[in-house]
Coordinates of C-alpha atoms and ligand atoms in Angstrom, one line a residue:
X112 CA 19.6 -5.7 7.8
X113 CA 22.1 -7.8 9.8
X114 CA 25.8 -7.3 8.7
X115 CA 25.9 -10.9 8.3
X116 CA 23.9 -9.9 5.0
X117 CA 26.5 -7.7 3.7
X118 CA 29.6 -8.0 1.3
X119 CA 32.9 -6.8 2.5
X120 CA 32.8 -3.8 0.2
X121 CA 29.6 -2.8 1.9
X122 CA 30.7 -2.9 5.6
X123 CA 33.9 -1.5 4.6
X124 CA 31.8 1.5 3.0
X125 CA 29.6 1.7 6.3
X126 CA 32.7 1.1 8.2
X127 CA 31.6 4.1 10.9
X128 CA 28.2 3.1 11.0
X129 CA 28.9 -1.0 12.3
X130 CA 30.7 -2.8 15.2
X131 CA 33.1 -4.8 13.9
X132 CA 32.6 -7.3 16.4
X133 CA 28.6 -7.4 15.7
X134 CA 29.7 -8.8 12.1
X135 CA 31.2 -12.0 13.4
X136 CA 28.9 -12.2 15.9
X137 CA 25.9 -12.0 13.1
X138 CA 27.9 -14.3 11.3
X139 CA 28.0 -16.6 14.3
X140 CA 24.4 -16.9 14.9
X141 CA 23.6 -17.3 11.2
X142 CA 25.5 -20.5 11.7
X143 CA 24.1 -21.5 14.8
X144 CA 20.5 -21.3 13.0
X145 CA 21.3 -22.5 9.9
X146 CA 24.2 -24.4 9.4
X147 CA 22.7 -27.5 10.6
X148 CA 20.4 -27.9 7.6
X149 CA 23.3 -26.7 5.6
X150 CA 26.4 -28.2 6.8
X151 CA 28.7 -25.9 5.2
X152 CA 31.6 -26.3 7.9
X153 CA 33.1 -28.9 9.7
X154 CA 34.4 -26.4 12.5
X155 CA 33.5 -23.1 13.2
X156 CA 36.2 -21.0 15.0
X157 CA 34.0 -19.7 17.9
X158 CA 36.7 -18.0 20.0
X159 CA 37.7 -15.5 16.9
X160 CA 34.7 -13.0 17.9
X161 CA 37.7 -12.4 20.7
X162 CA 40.3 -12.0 17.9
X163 CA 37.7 -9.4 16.6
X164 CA 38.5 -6.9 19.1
X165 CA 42.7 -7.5 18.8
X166 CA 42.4 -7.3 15.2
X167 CA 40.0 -4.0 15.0
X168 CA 42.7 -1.8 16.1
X169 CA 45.3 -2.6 13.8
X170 CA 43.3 -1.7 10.9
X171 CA 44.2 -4.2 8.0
X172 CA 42.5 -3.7 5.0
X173 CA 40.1 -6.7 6.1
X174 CA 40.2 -6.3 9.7
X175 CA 36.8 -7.5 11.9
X176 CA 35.9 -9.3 8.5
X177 CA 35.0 -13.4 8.2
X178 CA 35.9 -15.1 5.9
X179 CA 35.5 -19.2 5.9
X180 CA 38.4 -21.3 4.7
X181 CA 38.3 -24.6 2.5
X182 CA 39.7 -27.7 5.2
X183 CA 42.1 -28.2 2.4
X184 CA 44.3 -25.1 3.4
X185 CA 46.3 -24.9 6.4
X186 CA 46.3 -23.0 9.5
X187 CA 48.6 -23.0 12.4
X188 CA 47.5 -25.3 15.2
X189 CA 44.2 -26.5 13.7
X190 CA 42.8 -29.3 12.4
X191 CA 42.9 -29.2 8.6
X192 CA 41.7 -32.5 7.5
X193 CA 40.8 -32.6 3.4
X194 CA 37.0 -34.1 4.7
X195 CA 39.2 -37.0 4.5
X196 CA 39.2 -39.7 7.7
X197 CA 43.1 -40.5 6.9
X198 CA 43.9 -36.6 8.4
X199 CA 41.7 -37.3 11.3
X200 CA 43.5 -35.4 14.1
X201 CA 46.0 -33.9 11.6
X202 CA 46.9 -30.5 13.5
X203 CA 48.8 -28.5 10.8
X204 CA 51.9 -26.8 11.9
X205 CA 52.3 -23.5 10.0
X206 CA 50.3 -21.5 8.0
X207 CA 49.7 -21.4 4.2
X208 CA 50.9 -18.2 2.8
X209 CA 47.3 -17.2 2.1
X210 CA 46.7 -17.6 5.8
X211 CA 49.5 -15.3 6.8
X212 CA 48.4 -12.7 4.4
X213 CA 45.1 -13.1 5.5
X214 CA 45.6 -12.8 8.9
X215 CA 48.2 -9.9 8.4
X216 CA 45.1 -7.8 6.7
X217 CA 43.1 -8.7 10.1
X218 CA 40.8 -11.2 8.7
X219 CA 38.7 -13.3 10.8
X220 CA 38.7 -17.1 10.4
X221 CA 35.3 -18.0 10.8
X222 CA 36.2 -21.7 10.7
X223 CA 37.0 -24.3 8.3
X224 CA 34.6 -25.7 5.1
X225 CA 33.3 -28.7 4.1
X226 CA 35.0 -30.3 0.8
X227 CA 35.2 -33.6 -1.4
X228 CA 37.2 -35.6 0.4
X229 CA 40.8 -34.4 -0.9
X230 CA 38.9 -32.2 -3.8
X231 CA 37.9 -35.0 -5.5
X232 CA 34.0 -33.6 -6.8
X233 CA 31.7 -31.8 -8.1
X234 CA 29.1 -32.4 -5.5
X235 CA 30.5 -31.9 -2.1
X236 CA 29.1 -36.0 -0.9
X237 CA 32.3 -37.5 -0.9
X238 CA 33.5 -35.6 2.7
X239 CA 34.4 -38.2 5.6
X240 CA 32.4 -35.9 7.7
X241 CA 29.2 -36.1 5.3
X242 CA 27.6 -33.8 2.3
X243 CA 26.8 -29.9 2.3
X244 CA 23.5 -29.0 1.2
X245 CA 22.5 -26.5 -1.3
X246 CA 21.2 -23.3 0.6
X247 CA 19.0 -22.9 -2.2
X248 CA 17.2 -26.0 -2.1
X249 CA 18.2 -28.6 0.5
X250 CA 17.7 -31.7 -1.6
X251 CA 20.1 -31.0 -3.7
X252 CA 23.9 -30.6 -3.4
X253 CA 25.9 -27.4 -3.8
X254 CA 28.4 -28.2 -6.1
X255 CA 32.0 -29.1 -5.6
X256 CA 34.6 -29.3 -4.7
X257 CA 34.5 -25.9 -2.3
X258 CA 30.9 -27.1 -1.8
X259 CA 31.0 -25.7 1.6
X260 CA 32.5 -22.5 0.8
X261 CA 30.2 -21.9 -1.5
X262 CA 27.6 -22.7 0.4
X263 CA 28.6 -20.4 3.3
X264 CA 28.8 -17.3 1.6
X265 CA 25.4 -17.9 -0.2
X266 CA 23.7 -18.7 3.1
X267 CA 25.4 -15.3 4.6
X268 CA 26.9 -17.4 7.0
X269 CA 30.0 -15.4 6.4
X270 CA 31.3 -12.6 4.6
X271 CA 34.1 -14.6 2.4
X272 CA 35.3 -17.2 1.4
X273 CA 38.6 -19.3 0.0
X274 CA 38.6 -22.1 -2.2
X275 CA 40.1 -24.2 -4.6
X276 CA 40.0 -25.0 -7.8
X277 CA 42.0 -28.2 -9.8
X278 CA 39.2 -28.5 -12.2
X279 CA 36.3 -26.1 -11.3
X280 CA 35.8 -26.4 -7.6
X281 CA 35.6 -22.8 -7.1
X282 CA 33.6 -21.9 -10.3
X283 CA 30.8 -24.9 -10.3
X284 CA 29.8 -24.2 -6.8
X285 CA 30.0 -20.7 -7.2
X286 CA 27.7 -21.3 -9.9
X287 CA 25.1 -23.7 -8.3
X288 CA 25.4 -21.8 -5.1
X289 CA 25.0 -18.3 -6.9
X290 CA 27.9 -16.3 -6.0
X291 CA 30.8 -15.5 -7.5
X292 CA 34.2 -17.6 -7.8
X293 CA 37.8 -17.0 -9.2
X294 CA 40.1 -18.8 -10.2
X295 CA 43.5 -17.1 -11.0
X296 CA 46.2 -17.6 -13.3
X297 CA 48.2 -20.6 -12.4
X298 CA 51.3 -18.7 -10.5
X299 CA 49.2 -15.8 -9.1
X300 CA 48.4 -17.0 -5.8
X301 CA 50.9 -19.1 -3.8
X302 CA 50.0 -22.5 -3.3
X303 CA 52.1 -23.4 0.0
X304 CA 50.0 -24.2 2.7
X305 CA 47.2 -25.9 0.3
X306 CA 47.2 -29.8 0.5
X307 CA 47.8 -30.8 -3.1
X308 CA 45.6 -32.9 -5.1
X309 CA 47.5 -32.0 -8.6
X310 CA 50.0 -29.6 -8.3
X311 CA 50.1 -28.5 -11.7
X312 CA 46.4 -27.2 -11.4
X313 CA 45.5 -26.1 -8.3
X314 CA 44.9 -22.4 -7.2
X315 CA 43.4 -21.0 -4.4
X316 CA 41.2 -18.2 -4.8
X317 CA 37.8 -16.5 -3.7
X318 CA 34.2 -17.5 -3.3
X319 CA 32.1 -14.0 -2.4
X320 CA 28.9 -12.3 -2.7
X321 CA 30.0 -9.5 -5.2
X322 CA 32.2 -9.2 -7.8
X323 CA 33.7 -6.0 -6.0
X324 CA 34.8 -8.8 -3.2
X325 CA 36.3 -10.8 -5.6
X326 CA 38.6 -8.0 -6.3
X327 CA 39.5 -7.3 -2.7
X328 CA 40.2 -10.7 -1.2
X329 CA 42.3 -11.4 -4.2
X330 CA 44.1 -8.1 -3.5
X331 CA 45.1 -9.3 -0.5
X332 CA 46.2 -13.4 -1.2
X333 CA 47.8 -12.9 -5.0
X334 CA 51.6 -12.2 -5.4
X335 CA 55.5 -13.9 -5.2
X336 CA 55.6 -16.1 -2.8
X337 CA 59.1 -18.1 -2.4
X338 CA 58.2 -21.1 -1.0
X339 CA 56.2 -22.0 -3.7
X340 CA 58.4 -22.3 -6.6
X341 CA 55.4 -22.0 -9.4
X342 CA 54.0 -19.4 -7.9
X343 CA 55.4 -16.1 -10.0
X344 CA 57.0 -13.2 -9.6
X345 CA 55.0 -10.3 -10.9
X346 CA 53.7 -7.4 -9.6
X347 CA 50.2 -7.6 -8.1
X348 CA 48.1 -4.7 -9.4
X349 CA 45.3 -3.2 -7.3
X350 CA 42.0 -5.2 -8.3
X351 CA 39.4 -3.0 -7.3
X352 CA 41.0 0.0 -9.7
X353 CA 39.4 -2.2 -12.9
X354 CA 36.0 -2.2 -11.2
X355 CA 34.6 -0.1 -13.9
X356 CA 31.2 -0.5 -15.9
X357 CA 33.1 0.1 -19.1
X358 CA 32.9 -3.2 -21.7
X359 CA 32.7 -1.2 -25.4
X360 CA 34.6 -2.4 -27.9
X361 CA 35.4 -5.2 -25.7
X362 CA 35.6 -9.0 -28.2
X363 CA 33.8 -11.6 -26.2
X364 CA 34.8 -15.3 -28.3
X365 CA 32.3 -17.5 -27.9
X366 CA 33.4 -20.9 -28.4
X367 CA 31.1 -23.3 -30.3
X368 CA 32.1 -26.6 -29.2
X369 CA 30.8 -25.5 -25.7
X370 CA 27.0 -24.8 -26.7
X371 CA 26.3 -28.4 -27.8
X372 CA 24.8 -31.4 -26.4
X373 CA 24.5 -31.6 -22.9
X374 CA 24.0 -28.0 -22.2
X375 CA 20.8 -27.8 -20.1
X376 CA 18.2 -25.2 -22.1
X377 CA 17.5 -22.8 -19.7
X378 CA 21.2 -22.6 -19.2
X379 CA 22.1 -21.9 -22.7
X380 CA 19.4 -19.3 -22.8
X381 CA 20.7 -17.6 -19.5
X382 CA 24.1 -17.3 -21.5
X383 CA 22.6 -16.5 -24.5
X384 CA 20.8 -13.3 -22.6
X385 CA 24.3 -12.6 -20.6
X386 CA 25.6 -11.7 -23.7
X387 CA 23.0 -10.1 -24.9
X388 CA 23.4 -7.6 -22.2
X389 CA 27.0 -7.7 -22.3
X390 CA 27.2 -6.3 -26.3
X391 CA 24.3 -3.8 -25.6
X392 CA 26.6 -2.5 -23.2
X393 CA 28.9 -2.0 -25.8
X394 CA 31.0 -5.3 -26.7
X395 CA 31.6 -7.4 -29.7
X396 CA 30.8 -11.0 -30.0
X397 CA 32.6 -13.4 -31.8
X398 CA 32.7 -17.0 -32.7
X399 CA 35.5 -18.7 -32.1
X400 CA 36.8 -22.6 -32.3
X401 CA 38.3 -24.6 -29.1
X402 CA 38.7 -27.3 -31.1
X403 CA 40.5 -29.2 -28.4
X404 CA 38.0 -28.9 -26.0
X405 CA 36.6 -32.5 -26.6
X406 CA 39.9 -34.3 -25.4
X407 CA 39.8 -31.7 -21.8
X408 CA 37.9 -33.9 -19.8
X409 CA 39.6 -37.5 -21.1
X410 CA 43.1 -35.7 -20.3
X411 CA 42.5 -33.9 -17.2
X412 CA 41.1 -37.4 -16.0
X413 CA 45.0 -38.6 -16.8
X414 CA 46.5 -36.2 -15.6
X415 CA 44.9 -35.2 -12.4
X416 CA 44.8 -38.2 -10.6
X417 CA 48.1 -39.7 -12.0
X418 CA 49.5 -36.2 -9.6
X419 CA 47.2 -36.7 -7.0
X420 CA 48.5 -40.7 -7.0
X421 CA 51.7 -39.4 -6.1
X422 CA 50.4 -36.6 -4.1
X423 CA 48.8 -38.7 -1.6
X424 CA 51.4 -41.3 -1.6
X425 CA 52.5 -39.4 1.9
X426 CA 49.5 -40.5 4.0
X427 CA 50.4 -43.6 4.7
X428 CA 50.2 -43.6 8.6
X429 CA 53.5 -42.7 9.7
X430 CA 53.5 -38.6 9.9
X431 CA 50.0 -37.4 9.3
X432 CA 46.6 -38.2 11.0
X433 CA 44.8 -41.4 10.9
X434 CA 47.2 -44.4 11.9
X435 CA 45.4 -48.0 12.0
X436 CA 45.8 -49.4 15.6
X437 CA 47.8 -52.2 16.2
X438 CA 49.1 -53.6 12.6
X439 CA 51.8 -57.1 12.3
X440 CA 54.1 -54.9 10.7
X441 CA 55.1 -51.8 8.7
X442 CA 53.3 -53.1 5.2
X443 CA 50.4 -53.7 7.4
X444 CA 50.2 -50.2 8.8
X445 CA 49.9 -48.8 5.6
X446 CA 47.7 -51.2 3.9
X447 CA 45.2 -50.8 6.8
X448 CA 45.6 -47.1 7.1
X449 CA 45.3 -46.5 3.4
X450 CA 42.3 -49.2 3.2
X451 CA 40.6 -47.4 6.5
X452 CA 41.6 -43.8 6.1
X453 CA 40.7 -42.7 1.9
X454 CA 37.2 -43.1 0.9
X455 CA 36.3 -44.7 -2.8
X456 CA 36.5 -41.7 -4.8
X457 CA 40.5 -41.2 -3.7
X458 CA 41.0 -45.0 -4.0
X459 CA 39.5 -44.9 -7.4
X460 CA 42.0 -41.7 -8.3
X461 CA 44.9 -43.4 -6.5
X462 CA 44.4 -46.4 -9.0
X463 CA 43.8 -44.5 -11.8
X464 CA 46.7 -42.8 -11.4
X465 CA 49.0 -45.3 -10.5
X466 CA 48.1 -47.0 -13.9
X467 CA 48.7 -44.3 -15.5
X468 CA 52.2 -43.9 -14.6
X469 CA 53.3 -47.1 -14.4
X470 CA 55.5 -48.3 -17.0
X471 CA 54.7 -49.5 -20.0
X472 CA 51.2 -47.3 -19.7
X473 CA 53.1 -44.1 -18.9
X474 CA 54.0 -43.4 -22.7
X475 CA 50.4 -44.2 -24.0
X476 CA 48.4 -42.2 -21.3
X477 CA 50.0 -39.7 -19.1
X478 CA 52.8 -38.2 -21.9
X479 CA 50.2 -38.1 -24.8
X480 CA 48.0 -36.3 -22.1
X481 CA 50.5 -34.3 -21.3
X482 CA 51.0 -33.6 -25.6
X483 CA 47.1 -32.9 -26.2
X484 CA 47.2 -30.8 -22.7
X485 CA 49.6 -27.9 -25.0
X486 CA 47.0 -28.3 -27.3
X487 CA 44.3 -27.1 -25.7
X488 CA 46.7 -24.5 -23.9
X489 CA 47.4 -23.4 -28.0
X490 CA 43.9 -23.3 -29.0
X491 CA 43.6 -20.6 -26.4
X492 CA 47.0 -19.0 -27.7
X493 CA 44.8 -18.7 -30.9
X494 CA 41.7 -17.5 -29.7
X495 CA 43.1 -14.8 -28.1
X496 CA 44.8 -13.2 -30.9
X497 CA 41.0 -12.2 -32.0
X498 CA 39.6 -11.7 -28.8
X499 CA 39.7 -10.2 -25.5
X500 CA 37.9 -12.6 -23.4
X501 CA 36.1 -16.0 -23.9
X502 CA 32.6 -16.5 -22.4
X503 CA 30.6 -19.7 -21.5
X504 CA 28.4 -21.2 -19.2
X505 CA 30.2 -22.3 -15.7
X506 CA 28.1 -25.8 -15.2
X507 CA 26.1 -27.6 -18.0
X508 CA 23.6 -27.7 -15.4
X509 CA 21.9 -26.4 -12.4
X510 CA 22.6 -27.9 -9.1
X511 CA 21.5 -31.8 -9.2
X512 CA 19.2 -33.6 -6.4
X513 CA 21.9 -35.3 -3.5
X514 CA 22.3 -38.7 -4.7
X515 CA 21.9 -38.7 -8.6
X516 CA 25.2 -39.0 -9.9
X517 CA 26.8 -40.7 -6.8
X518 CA 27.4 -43.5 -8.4
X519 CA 27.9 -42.9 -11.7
X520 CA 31.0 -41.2 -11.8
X521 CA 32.0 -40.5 -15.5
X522 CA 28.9 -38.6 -15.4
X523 CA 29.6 -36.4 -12.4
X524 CA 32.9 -35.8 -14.3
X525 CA 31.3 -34.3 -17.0
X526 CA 30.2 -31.5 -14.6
X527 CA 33.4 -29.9 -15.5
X528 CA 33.5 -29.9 -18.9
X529 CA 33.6 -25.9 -18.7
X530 CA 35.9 -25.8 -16.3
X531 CA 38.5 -27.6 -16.7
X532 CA 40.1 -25.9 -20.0
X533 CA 41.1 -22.9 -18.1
X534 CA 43.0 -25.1 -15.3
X535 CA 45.0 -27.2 -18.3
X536 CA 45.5 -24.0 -19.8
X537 CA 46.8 -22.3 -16.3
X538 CA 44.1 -19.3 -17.1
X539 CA 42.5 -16.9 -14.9
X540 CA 38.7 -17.8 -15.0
X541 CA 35.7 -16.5 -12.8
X542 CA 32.2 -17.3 -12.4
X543 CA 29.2 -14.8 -11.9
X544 CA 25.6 -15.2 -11.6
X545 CA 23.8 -14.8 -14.6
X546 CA 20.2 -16.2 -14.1
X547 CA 17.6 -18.7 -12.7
X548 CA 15.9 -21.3 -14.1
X549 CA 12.5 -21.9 -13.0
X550 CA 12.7 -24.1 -10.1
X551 CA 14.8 -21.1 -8.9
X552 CA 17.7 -22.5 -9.1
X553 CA 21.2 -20.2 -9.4
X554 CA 23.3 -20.2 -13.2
X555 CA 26.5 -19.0 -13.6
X556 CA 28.5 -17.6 -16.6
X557 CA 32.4 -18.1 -16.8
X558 CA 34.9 -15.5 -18.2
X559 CA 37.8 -17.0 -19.4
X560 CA 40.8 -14.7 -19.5
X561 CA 44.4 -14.4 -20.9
X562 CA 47.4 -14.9 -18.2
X563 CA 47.5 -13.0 -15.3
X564 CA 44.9 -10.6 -16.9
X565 CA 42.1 -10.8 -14.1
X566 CA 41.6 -7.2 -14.6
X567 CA 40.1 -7.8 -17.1
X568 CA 37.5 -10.3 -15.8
X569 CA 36.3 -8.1 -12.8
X570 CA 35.8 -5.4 -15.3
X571 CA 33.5 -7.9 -17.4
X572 CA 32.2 -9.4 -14.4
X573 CA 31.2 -6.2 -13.2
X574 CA 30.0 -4.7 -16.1
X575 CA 27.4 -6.9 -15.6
X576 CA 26.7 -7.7 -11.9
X577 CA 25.5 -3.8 -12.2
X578 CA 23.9 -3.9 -14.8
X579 CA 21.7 -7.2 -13.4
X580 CA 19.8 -8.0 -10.4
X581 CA 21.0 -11.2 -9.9
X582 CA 23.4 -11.0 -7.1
X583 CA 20.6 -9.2 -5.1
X584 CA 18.3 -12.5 -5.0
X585 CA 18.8 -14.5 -1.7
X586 CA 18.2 -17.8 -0.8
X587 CA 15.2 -18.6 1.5
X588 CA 16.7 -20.2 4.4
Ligands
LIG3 N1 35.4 -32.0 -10.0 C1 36.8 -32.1 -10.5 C2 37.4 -33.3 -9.9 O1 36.7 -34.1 -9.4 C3 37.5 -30.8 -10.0 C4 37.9 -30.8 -8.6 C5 38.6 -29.6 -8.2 O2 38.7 -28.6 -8.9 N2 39.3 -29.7 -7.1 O3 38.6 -33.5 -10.0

């Protein structure tokens, strides 16, 4: 098999046996063949196969390994552009802390990912640069908004994979693409470096073939970092210590407000079998009550884009990218900039949110939001208090065909319903494949898990990754 096949934990295992070099360079072909039906990146880094050799003999815990970054994080002296045409040109000038820590282990940066323009998905269509396609079926889209992260690690185009997540965008594609996807607690991994589309959501964390992957990229991106001043200052335990198959006398809650209406039925029945397997591995089930969890979606749909409005109230023409040529006046440069350079889906979320907080709305919309937000957060306080974990389904569907919710646009929001709870709630959340419905398609399962307990989740998660098949399945590209 060619190590482009492989998860990090298995080339790090075969270590003596492989060239590092030969992994990017697998990696490298498998882009040249497939990515054009894919599309996963918008630039592939082909000089690092020399950084391969540089790295090797430092010996970082990662060194000679790829791993392809979402265009929303930034590296030093390339293009990191949001799939967005108003950071066309946009060289960034430092690295996020990620991509320090990344490079300090000896990773290789494959290139950069395709992503809805500024993270604004679930599909991966809304990119400047055009959509990603799903590698398990080409007529249909990957997810979002780390559609082309996702996609890259389950076309083996890579070995890894970094995303983020403000409302699911590592988990749903994860999910539709059939690999795994962590969020982390709000705080664990430092944001600086990642353009922000709602600051108090966001988190970066990993897309990867394995759960055991999971564990070892987020090993090396969590911890302190200063310049971010959410991000928090705990210690950082070693991940891949609670990749044990040990769940008994583990509580699962199961929520019941999240297996209703609108959950696709081979979906629910995937679920409904994950747990199965889960408890005759040892764990309890029990029912517990979100009761919140109707209000998520209406609230994060506040509160999101009323940040992001303000977030991307800096591209306006003057420091970043895209500047409209000629304009009468300064007004006129940033009308025309703004007009030109953000596609509908950010103009829609720039309006929204400027509604929002403008006064006389502010009170009605963005502070209750803000009110029902601790909530939902309490509901979890609750839950918790009975159980250890809380499982449900990632998506409430399998992928969809390219096209089909396009342009309706309250119901490609609803394609977060899962996952937006754990980002309002700042939780640690991860998705892992859990089944296929019959058109072949990948479903996921989400583990929801206290703060800054993602032990917990690889254990879960890996409990029953080994206990499955599902992760061995590859798409037929
Ligand atoms: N799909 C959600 C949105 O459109 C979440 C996006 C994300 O997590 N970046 O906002």
């Amino acid at each position: 098999m060619k190590p482009n096949y492989l998860s990090a934990g298995e080339i790090l295992k075969n270590k003596h046996n492989l060239l590092l070099s030969d992994v990017t360079k697998s990696c490298i072909e498998r882009i040249d063949s497939v990515d054009k039906d894919i599309k996963a990146f918008v630039r592939v880094n082909r000089d690092c196969l020399k950084q391969v050799g540089s790295t090797d003999s430092k010996g970082g815990i990662l060194s000679g390994i790829p791993v392809s970054i979402k265009d929303n994080i930034c590296v030093k002296d390339e293009l990191t552009t949001c799939g967005s045409k108003i950071l066309e040109g946009f060289k960034s000038p430092y690295d996020a802390t990620v991509i320090e820590k990344l490079k300090g282990a000896g990773a290789v940066l494959l290139g950069k990912t395709n992503m809805d323009e500024f993270a604004f998905g679930s599909s991966c269509e809304t990119s400047y640069y055009g959509p990603t396609y799903n590698p398990w079926d080409t007529s249909r889209i990957p997810g979002g908004s780390s559609g082309g992260s996702a996609a890259s690690v389950a076309a083996d185009e890579t070995i890894m994979a970094l995303g983020s997540d403000t409302g699911g965008s590592i988990r749903q594609p994860a999910s539709l693409c059939g690999v795994v996807g962590l969020k982390p607690t709000y705080g664990r991994v430092s944001r600086y470096g990642l353009i922000a589309f709602a600051s108090s959501l966001d988190q970066i964390g990993p897309i990867t073939k394995s759960v055991e992957d999971a564990a070892i990229l987020l090993n090396v991106i969590a911890g302190y970092d200063e310049r971010d001043s959410t991000s928090v200052n705990m210690e950082v335990p070693d991940y891949t210590k609670s990749l044990a198959k040990d769940v008994k006398g583990l509580k699962i809650g199961i929520p019941k407000e999240y297996f209703v209406e609108g959950l696709d039925s081979e979906v629910k029945k995937a679920v409904v079998d994950a747990l199965g397997i889960l408890k005759d591995m040892g764990a309890d089930t029990i029912e517990i009550s979100l009761a919140h969890t109707e209000y998520a979606l209406s609230v994060y749909y506040i509160l999101a884009p009323a940040e992001a409005s303000s977030n991307l109230a800096r591209f306006d023409g003057v420091q970043y990218g895209f500047r409209v040529k000629d304009p009468e006046n300064l007004i006129e440069l940033y009308k025309k900039t703004r007009s030109m350079g953000f596609g509908r889906e950010a103009k829609r979320r720039i309006i929204l949110g400027t509604y929002s907080l403008s006064s006389g709305y502010y009170d009605a919309y963005y502070l209750k939001a803000l009110k029902v937000r601790t909530l939902i957060k309490k509901d979890f306080d609750e839950a918790f208090k009975i159980c250890d974990c809380v499982i449900t389904p990632t998506s409430p569907t399998c992928a969809f065909k390219l096209g089909e919710k396009l342009n309706n646009p309250l119901d490609m929001y609803l394609s977060d319903i899962f996952t937006i709870p754990a980002n309002l709630a700042g939780l640690p959340a991860l998705s892992v494949p859990c089944g296929f419905n019959r058109e072949g398609l990948p479903i996921g399962l989400q583990i929801i898990g206290k703060p800054f307990n993602e032990e917990l989740l690889f254990r879960v998660a890996y409990t029953f990754e080994q206990s499955t098949e599902f992760h061995k399945k590859k798409p037929n590209l």
